[in-house]
Amino acid sequence: MDDTSLWRDMLVDTLGNEGPYESFVETPDGLKAYVQAPQYDAAWLATTVQAFPVPLKYKAAEMEDKDWNAEWEKGHQAVLVQYDGGSVWVRAPFHPHRDDVDYELIIEPKMSFGTAHHPTTYMMLSYVAELPVNGLRVLDMGCGTAVLGILAKMRGASYVEGVDIDEWAFNNARENAASNGVEISLKLGDATSLQGNFDIIIANINRNILLNDMERYAAVLNPGGTLLLSGFYQADEGVLIARANELGLTLESKKTRDGWSALQLRVMS
């Protein structure tokens, strides 16, 4: 890893784990960081940048609330997710259909997270494809495009609920569920809005939100249920596993990809 990559990873860790930033895109000359407008704190960002070990230049701008899909189509590629026993083809409507895969998902990304390009989504898709979900109740927390919930429903989950705090993601998830011919119960909100019980909870968010909301996940997870977590670096595994253990969850397995981690946890008997 060169110095530029090291500083970029440190900046992503700082903005995502100490601050409210949710997603990042590397560019040839820097990094784009995205945060919900109500959570943007100009003073906090200025202080953080000033305290960073290397000099940084930045500018902030509010994105237009419009469909960016036309721009993304120019470079947007379909993704083949390979897992133990098969494959998942995640494509946009303008990509070709494939007959040689186990599952094919049509995902219009728009401004939502969840296209299988990011290592965390890739790993979580492989978990959802590998684990038994037939007849189970599944929660896709912070669902984004709803790609994970859609796959769970395709694999026979009896009930899938997708929750996201962002209205754009909520609408995008609804469109994607319809495009794939599956029924998902979608809700606009955060972990405080959770009701009922689930056999599997999927949460691909970020470390701070996972630590804050894990107690609520555990409260609505059925005995013997599974919690799948991702959205954090390998270096953060320890603190998340420790919090899970406090809540009666034990580590069953983990995956790593490009420095990111995904955990499979189960309610202790």
Tab-separated table of C-alpha atoms in Angstrom:
chain	number	residue	atom	x	y	z
A	1	MET	CA	0.000	0.000	0.000
A	2	ASP	CA	1.488	3.375	-0.994
A	3	ASP	CA	1.323	6.517	1.150
A	4	THR	CA	-1.580	7.972	-0.842
A	5	SER	CA	-3.709	4.853	-0.302
A	6	LEU	CA	-2.799	4.812	3.390
A	7	TRP	CA	-3.850	8.429	3.963
A	8	ARG	CA	-7.019	7.926	1.912
A	9	ASP	CA	-8.001	4.893	4.013
A	10	MET	CA	-7.303	6.845	7.201
A	11	LEU	CA	-9.493	9.687	5.971
A	12	VAL	CA	-12.338	7.290	5.075
A	13	ASP	CA	-12.059	5.715	8.532
A	14	THR	CA	-12.175	9.118	10.226
A	15	LEU	CA	-15.100	10.461	8.207
A	16	GLY	CA	-17.093	7.240	8.391
A	17	ASN	CA	-16.434	6.141	11.954
A	18	GLU	CA	-15.981	9.435	13.786
A	19	GLY	CA	-18.346	11.375	11.570
A	20	PRO	CA	-21.671	10.817	9.766
A	21	TYR	CA	-20.314	10.163	6.269
A	22	GLU	CA	-21.928	7.097	4.687
A	23	SER	CA	-20.201	6.314	1.390
A	24	PHE	CA	-17.016	7.145	-0.473
A	25	VAL	CA	-15.737	7.101	-4.048
A	26	GLU	CA	-12.050	7.222	-4.894
A	27	THR	CA	-11.072	9.577	-7.705
A	28	PRO	CA	-7.745	10.007	-9.527
A	29	ASP	CA	-6.928	13.086	-7.467
A	30	GLY	CA	-8.696	12.455	-4.172
A	31	LEU	CA	-11.866	11.219	-2.543
A	32	LYS	CA	-15.568	11.997	-2.713
A	33	ALA	CA	-17.406	11.584	0.586
A	34	TYR	CA	-21.197	11.593	0.866
A	35	VAL	CA	-23.305	12.602	3.859
A	36	GLN	CA	-26.997	13.348	4.357
A	37	ALA	CA	-27.538	17.119	4.133
A	38	PRO	CA	-29.096	17.431	7.639
A	39	GLN	CA	-26.029	15.706	9.137
A	40	TYR	CA	-23.447	17.864	7.390
A	41	ASP	CA	-21.457	19.856	9.963
A	42	ALA	CA	-19.129	22.370	8.317
A	43	ALA	CA	-17.340	23.214	11.566
A	44	TRP	CA	-16.671	19.553	12.400
A	45	LEU	CA	-15.337	18.879	8.914
A	46	ALA	CA	-13.046	21.916	9.012
A	47	THR	CA	-11.642	20.882	12.399
A	48	THR	CA	-11.162	17.297	11.250
A	49	VAL	CA	-9.351	18.323	8.082
A	50	GLN	CA	-7.127	20.748	9.983
A	51	ALA	CA	-6.154	18.041	12.483
A	52	PHE	CA	-5.357	15.430	9.799
A	53	PRO	CA	-1.683	14.324	9.737
A	54	VAL	CA	-1.174	15.526	6.141
A	55	PRO	CA	-2.384	18.766	4.489
A	56	LEU	CA	-5.767	18.438	2.794
A	57	LYS	CA	-7.804	20.638	0.495
A	58	TYR	CA	-11.542	20.172	0.174
A	59	LYS	CA	-14.768	21.734	-0.993
A	60	ALA	CA	-18.371	20.969	-0.094
A	61	ALA	CA	-21.387	21.074	-2.375
A	62	GLU	CA	-24.951	19.841	-2.093
A	63	MET	CA	-25.892	17.301	-4.743
A	64	GLU	CA	-28.946	17.887	-6.875
A	65	ASP	CA	-31.846	15.614	-6.020
A	66	LYS	CA	-32.098	13.990	-9.428
A	67	ASP	CA	-31.534	10.678	-11.175
A	68	TRP	CA	-27.809	10.275	-11.831
A	69	ASN	CA	-28.308	6.964	-13.615
A	70	ALA	CA	-27.705	8.382	-17.087
A	71	GLU	CA	-24.232	9.500	-16.044
A	72	TRP	CA	-23.433	6.262	-14.236
A	73	GLU	CA	-24.451	4.129	-17.211
A	74	LYS	CA	-21.346	5.320	-19.052
A	75	GLY	CA	-19.036	3.437	-16.678
A	76	HIS	CA	-21.385	1.233	-14.668
A	77	GLN	CA	-20.522	-2.463	-15.001
A	78	ALA	CA	-22.481	-5.557	-14.033
A	79	VAL	CA	-20.988	-7.697	-11.239
A	80	LEU	CA	-20.668	-11.470	-10.973
A	81	VAL	CA	-20.697	-12.473	-7.298
A	82	GLN	CA	-19.209	-15.932	-6.854
A	83	TYR	CA	-19.851	-17.873	-3.660
A	84	ASP	CA	-19.474	-21.416	-2.373
A	85	GLY	CA	-21.823	-23.326	-4.645
A	86	GLY	CA	-22.885	-20.813	-7.260
A	87	SER	CA	-23.039	-17.257	-8.564
A	88	VAL	CA	-25.198	-14.135	-8.547
A	89	TRP	CA	-25.333	-11.773	-11.523
A	90	VAL	CA	-26.137	-8.197	-10.458
A	91	ARG	CA	-26.888	-5.994	-13.425
A	92	ALA	CA	-28.681	-2.831	-14.460
A	93	PRO	CA	-31.522	-3.031	-17.016
A	94	PHE	CA	-29.137	-2.016	-19.807
A	95	HIS	CA	-26.732	-4.935	-19.138
A	96	PRO	CA	-27.168	-8.334	-20.836
A	97	HIS	CA	-29.099	-11.225	-19.306
A	98	ARG	CA	-27.159	-14.383	-18.348
A	99	ASP	CA	-28.442	-17.951	-18.261
A	100	ASP	CA	-25.346	-19.473	-16.628
A	101	VAL	CA	-25.889	-18.086	-13.110
A	102	ASP	CA	-27.963	-19.205	-10.130
A	103	TYR	CA	-29.572	-15.829	-9.499
A	104	GLU	CA	-29.897	-12.669	-11.559
A	105	LEU	CA	-30.808	-9.353	-9.956
A	106	ILE	CA	-31.750	-6.253	-11.916
A	107	ILE	CA	-30.727	-3.219	-9.877
A	108	GLU	CA	-31.227	0.432	-10.833
A	109	PRO	CA	-28.648	2.051	-8.529
A	110	LYS	CA	-29.569	5.706	-8.952
A	111	MET	CA	-28.237	7.417	-5.787
A	112	SER	CA	-28.607	4.409	-3.472
A	113	PHE	CA	-25.875	2.146	-2.075
A	114	GLY	CA	-25.892	-1.504	-3.080
A	115	THR	CA	-24.774	-2.570	-6.551
A	116	ALA	CA	-22.294	-5.348	-5.550
A	117	HIS	CA	-19.328	-3.237	-6.653
A	118	HIS	CA	-18.331	-2.432	-3.089
A	119	PRO	CA	-16.591	-5.288	-1.242
A	120	THR	CA	-19.089	-5.171	1.633
A	121	THR	CA	-22.114	-5.644	-0.640
A	122	TYR	CA	-20.298	-8.424	-2.498
A	123	MET	CA	-19.616	-10.294	0.755
A	124	MET	CA	-23.122	-9.828	2.080
A	125	LEU	CA	-24.621	-11.104	-1.173
A	126	SER	CA	-22.469	-14.208	-0.874
A	127	TYR	CA	-23.696	-14.736	2.690
A	128	VAL	CA	-27.348	-14.346	1.680
A	129	ALA	CA	-26.781	-16.784	-1.205
A	130	GLU	CA	-25.055	-19.384	0.997
A	131	LEU	CA	-27.191	-19.375	4.138
A	132	PRO	CA	-30.571	-21.152	4.387
A	133	VAL	CA	-33.304	-18.505	4.191
A	134	ASN	CA	-36.255	-20.511	2.890
A	135	GLY	CA	-39.328	-19.835	4.999
A	136	LEU	CA	-37.526	-17.351	7.264
A	137	ARG	CA	-38.243	-13.739	8.212
A	138	VAL	CA	-35.468	-11.434	7.006
A	139	LEU	CA	-34.685	-7.804	7.824
A	140	ASP	CA	-32.535	-5.775	5.400
A	141	MET	CA	-31.454	-2.859	7.599
A	142	GLY	CA	-30.199	0.209	5.753
A	143	CYS	CA	-31.395	-1.522	2.611
A	144	GLY	CA	-30.265	1.029	0.001
A	145	THR	CA	-31.140	-0.513	-3.368
A	146	ALA	CA	-32.624	-3.522	-1.489
A	147	VAL	CA	-30.300	-5.846	-3.415
A	148	LEU	CA	-29.766	-8.038	-0.320
A	149	GLY	CA	-33.433	-8.259	0.564
A	150	ILE	CA	-34.359	-9.019	-3.035
A	151	LEU	CA	-31.938	-11.950	-3.127
A	152	ALA	CA	-33.304	-13.247	0.190
A	153	LYS	CA	-36.845	-13.146	-1.212
A	154	MET	CA	-35.736	-14.885	-4.414
A	155	ARG	CA	-34.254	-17.647	-2.264
A	156	GLY	CA	-37.570	-18.301	-0.525
A	157	ALA	CA	-37.684	-16.058	2.542
A	158	SER	CA	-41.274	-15.944	3.761
A	159	TYR	CA	-41.087	-12.260	4.674
A	160	VAL	CA	-38.506	-9.582	3.882
A	161	GLU	CA	-38.534	-6.111	5.380
A	162	GLY	CA	-36.282	-3.344	4.098
A	163	VAL	CA	-35.621	-0.233	6.191
A	164	ASP	CA	-33.713	2.881	5.169
A	165	ILE	CA	-33.529	6.391	6.572
A	166	ASP	CA	-33.205	7.976	3.125
A	167	GLU	CA	-36.355	8.633	1.104
A	168	TRP	CA	-34.492	8.349	-2.207
A	169	ALA	CA	-33.257	4.874	-1.223
A	170	PHE	CA	-36.766	3.926	-0.073
A	171	ASN	CA	-38.226	4.802	-3.481
A	172	ASN	CA	-35.336	3.152	-5.333
A	173	ALA	CA	-35.764	-0.050	-3.288
A	174	ARG	CA	-39.455	-0.166	-4.147
A	175	GLU	CA	-38.669	0.153	-7.867
A	176	ASN	CA	-36.009	-2.563	-7.700
A	177	ALA	CA	-38.294	-4.990	-5.866
A	178	ALA	CA	-40.923	-4.513	-8.579
A	179	SER	CA	-38.351	-4.961	-11.361
A	180	ASN	CA	-37.324	-8.299	-9.874
A	181	GLY	CA	-40.884	-9.472	-9.304
A	182	VAL	CA	-40.586	-9.850	-5.527
A	183	GLU	CA	-42.610	-8.431	-2.657
A	184	ILE	CA	-40.717	-6.641	0.116
A	185	SER	CA	-42.210	-4.633	2.960
A	186	LEU	CA	-40.348	-1.304	2.851
A	187	LYS	CA	-40.230	1.237	5.646
A	188	LEU	CA	-38.707	4.688	5.965
A	189	GLY	CA	-36.875	5.032	9.287
A	190	ASP	CA	-34.030	3.797	11.460
A	191	ALA	CA	-33.499	1.075	14.085
A	192	THR	CA	-35.855	2.772	16.557
A	193	SER	CA	-38.764	1.953	14.230
A	194	LEU	CA	-38.174	-1.825	14.249
A	195	GLN	CA	-41.081	-4.013	15.330
A	196	GLY	CA	-41.738	-7.746	15.238
A	197	ASN	CA	-39.095	-10.475	15.152
A	198	PHE	CA	-36.718	-11.793	12.522
A	199	ASP	CA	-34.725	-14.943	11.864
A	200	ILE	CA	-32.004	-13.126	9.883
A	201	ILE	CA	-30.985	-9.486	10.129
A	202	ILE	CA	-28.694	-8.002	7.462
A	203	ALA	CA	-26.994	-4.691	8.280
A	204	ASN	CA	-24.414	-3.308	5.847
A	205	ILE	CA	-23.965	0.213	7.215
A	206	ASN	CA	-20.892	1.519	9.082
A	207	ARG	CA	-19.149	0.784	12.350
A	208	ASN	CA	-20.605	3.560	14.474
A	209	ILE	CA	-24.207	2.915	13.448
A	210	LEU	CA	-23.765	-0.828	13.921
A	211	LEU	CA	-22.364	-0.338	17.426
A	212	ASN	CA	-25.161	2.054	18.305
A	213	ASP	CA	-27.990	-0.054	16.877
A	214	MET	CA	-26.802	-3.608	17.589
A	215	GLU	CA	-28.738	-3.780	20.848
A	216	ARG	CA	-31.930	-3.069	18.937
A	217	TYR	CA	-31.077	-5.725	16.345
A	218	ALA	CA	-30.520	-8.278	19.110
A	219	ALA	CA	-33.867	-7.363	20.666
A	220	VAL	CA	-35.820	-8.269	17.520
A	221	LEU	CA	-33.755	-11.351	16.568
A	222	ASN	CA	-35.413	-14.711	17.193
A	223	PRO	CA	-33.669	-17.390	19.325
A	224	GLY	CA	-31.048	-19.067	17.156
A	225	GLY	CA	-31.270	-16.187	14.699
A	226	THR	CA	-28.449	-14.849	12.541
A	227	LEU	CA	-27.052	-11.320	12.374
A	228	LEU	CA	-24.972	-10.409	9.310
A	229	LEU	CA	-22.861	-7.278	9.688
A	230	SER	CA	-20.644	-5.403	7.232
A	231	GLY	CA	-19.639	-1.878	6.278
A	232	PHE	CA	-16.393	-1.690	8.277
A	233	TYR	CA	-12.686	-2.426	7.948
A	234	GLN	CA	-10.994	-5.605	9.183
A	235	ALA	CA	-9.327	-3.539	11.912
A	236	ASP	CA	-12.769	-2.851	13.401
A	237	GLU	CA	-13.805	-6.499	13.741
A	238	GLY	CA	-12.732	-6.764	17.369
A	239	VAL	CA	-14.884	-3.971	18.758
A	240	LEU	CA	-17.953	-5.217	16.876
A	241	ILE	CA	-17.486	-8.827	17.988
A	242	ALA	CA	-16.984	-7.682	21.581
A	243	ARG	CA	-20.234	-5.688	21.462
A	244	ALA	CA	-22.046	-8.649	19.917
A	245	ASN	CA	-20.806	-10.945	22.700
A	246	GLU	CA	-22.138	-8.496	25.302
A	247	LEU	CA	-25.549	-8.819	23.666
A	248	GLY	CA	-25.549	-12.617	23.609
A	249	LEU	CA	-24.306	-13.101	20.048
A	250	THR	CA	-21.395	-15.317	19.064
A	251	LEU	CA	-19.234	-15.265	15.947
A	252	GLU	CA	-20.026	-18.074	13.486
A	253	SER	CA	-17.855	-17.020	10.531
A	254	LYS	CA	-16.349	-14.025	8.791
A	255	LYS	CA	-15.366	-12.919	5.316
A	256	THR	CA	-12.786	-10.369	4.187
A	257	ARG	CA	-12.350	-8.616	0.864
A	258	ASP	CA	-9.997	-5.764	-0.033
A	259	GLY	CA	-9.495	-4.792	3.614
A	260	TRP	CA	-13.219	-4.837	4.456
A	261	SER	CA	-14.935	-7.355	6.693
A	262	ALA	CA	-18.293	-9.120	7.065
A	263	LEU	CA	-19.402	-11.078	10.138
A	264	GLN	CA	-21.935	-13.864	10.649
A	265	LEU	CA	-23.168	-13.846	14.255
A	266	ARG	CA	-25.722	-16.067	15.965
A	267	VAL	CA	-27.823	-15.736	19.097
A	268	MET	CA	-26.142	-17.808	21.805
A	269	SER	CA	-28.224	-20.746	23.048
